[in-house]
Tab-separated table of C-alpha atoms in Angstrom:
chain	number	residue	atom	x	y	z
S	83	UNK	CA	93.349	87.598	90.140
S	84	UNK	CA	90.198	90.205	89.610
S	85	UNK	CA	88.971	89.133	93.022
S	86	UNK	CA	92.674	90.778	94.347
S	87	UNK	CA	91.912	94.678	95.974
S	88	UNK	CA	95.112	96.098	96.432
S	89	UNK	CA	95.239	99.491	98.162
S	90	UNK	CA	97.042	101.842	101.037
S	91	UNK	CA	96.695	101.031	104.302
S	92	UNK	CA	94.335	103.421	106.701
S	93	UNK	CA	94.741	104.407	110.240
S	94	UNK	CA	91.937	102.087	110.543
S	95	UNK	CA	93.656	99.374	109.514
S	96	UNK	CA	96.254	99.010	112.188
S	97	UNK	CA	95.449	96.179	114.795
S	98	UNK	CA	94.808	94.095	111.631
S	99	UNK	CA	97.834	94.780	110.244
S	100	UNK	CA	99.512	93.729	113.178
S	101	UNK	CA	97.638	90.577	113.528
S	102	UNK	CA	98.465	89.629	109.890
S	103	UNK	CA	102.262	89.809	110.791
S	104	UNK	CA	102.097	87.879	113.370
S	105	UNK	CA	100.912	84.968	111.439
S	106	UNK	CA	101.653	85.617	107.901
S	107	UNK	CA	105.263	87.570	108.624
S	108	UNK	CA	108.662	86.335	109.249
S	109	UNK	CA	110.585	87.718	112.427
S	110	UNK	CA	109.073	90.797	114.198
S	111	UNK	CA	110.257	94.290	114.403
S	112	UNK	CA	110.864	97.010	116.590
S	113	UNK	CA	108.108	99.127	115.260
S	114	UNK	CA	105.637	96.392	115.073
S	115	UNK	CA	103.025	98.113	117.304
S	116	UNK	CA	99.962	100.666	116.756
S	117	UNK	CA	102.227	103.905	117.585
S	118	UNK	CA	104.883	102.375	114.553
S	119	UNK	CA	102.581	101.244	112.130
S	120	UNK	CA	100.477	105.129	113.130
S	121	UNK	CA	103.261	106.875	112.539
S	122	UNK	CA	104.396	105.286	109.024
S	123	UNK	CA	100.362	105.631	107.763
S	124	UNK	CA	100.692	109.404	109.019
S	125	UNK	CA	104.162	110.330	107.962
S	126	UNK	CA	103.227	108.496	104.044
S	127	UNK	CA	100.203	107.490	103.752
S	128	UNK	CA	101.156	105.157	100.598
S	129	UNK	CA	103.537	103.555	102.041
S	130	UNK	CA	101.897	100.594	103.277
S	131	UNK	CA	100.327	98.510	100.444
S	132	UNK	CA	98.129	95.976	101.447
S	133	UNK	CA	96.335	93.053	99.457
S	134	UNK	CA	92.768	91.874	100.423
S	135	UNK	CA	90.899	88.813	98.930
S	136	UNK	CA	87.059	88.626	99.888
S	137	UNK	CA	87.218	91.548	102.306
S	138	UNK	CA	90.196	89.472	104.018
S	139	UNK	CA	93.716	91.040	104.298
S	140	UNK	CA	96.143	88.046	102.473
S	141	UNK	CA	99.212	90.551	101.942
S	142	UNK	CA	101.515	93.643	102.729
S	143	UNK	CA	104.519	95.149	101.743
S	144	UNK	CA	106.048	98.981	102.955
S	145	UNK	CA	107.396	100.839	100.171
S	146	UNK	CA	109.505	103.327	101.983
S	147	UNK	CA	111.079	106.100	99.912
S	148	UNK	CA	113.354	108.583	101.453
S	149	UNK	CA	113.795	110.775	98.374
S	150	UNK	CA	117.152	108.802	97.956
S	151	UNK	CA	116.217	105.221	98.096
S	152	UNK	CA	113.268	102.990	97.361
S	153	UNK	CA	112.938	100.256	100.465
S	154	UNK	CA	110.612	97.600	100.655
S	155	UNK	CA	110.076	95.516	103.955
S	156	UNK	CA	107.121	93.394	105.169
S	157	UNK	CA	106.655	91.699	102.006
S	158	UNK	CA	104.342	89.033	103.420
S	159	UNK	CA	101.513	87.038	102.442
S	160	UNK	CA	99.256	84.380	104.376
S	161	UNK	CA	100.584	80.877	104.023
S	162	UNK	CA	97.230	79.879	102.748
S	163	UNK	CA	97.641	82.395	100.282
S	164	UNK	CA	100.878	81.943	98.668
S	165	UNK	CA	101.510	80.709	95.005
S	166	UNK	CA	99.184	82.691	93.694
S	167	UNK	CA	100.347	85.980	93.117
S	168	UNK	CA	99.597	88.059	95.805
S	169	UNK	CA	103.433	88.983	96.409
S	170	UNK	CA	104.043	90.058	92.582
S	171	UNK	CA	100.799	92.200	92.588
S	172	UNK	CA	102.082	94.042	95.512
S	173	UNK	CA	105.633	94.258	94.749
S	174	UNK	CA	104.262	95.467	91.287
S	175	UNK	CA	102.213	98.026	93.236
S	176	UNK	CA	105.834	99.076	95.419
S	177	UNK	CA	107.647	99.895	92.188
S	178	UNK	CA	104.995	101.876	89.919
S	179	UNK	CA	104.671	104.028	93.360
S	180	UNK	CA	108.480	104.097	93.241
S	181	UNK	CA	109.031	105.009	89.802
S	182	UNK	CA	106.126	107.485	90.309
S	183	UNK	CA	108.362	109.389	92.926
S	184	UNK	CA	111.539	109.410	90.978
S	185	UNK	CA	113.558	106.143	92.602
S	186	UNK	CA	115.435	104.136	90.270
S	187	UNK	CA	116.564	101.099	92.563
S	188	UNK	CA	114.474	99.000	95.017
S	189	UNK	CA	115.624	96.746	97.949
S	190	UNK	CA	114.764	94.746	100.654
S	191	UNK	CA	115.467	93.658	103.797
S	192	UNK	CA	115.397	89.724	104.081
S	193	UNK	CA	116.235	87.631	106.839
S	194	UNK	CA	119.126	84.801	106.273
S	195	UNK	CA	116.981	82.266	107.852
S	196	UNK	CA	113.716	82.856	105.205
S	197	UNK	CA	114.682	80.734	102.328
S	198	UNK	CA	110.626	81.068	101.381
S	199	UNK	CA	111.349	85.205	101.124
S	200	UNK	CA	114.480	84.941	99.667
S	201	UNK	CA	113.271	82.800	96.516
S	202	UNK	CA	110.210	84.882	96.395
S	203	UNK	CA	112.635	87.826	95.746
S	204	UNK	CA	114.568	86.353	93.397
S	205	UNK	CA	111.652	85.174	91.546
S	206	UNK	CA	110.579	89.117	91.084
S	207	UNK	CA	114.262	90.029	89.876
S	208	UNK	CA	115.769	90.785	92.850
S	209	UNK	CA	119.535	90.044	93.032
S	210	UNK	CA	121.735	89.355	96.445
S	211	UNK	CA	124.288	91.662	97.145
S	212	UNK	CA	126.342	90.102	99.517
S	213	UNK	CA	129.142	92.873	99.719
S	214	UNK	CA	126.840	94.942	101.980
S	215	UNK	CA	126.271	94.062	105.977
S	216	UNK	CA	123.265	96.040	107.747
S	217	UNK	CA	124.241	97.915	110.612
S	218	UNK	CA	121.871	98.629	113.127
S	219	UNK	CA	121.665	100.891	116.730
S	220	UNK	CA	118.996	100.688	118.661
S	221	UNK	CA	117.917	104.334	119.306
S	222	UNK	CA	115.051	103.203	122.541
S	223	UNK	CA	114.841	100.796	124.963
């Protein structure tokens, strides 16, 4: 795993970014363009971890914290990639950052329909709550 660079994402970084979620990520988002992925770099410029293997990008995650609540979404890695710990060195990177800021809970977002994301999850320690239901409004068009 010493050939694993794990670091925060730069402005620089973007169209990359976005290229690695479209093959490596499951669903699409909203914000999945330069101005979203600008504005998260700008607004916390930790937030985005990434994972890079020979120069090559081979994961992400977002470690959103609020002040309130630690989120993580875009836990990806590159299919060619996976099984061999590229997801627990990031999500390992998400919660020292989150424990460095004060949060004392972590969650994600996980689609229903990605059974590879949802054991991945549980494999870190991550526990279903089924009792809660997202609610979402669209706020552009």
């Amino acid at each position: 795993m010493s050939d694993l660079h794990i670091r925060s994402a730069a402005l620089t970084d973007i169209d990359a970014v976005l290229a690695f979620w479209r093959e490596a990520a499951e669903g699409t988002s909203i914000s999945d363009d330069r101005e979203g992925v600008a504005r998260l770099i700008e607004r916390d410029p930790d937030a985005l971890i990434l994972a890079e293997r020979d120069g090559r990008l081979v994961g992400s995650v977002i470690a959103g914290f609020d002040g309130w609540r630690c989120h993580l979404y875009r836990l990806a890695v590159h299919p060619e990639q996976r099984r061999r710990g590229i997801g627990s060195a990031l999500l390992t990177a998400a919660e020292e950052r989150f424990v460095a800021l004060g949060g004392r809970r972590g969650d994600a977002m996980v689609l229903e329909r990605n059974e590879t994301g949802q054991h991945a999850w549980r494999a870190a320690g991550y526990v279903r709550e089924d009792h809660w239901r997202r609610w979402v409004k669209h706020l552009t068009t």
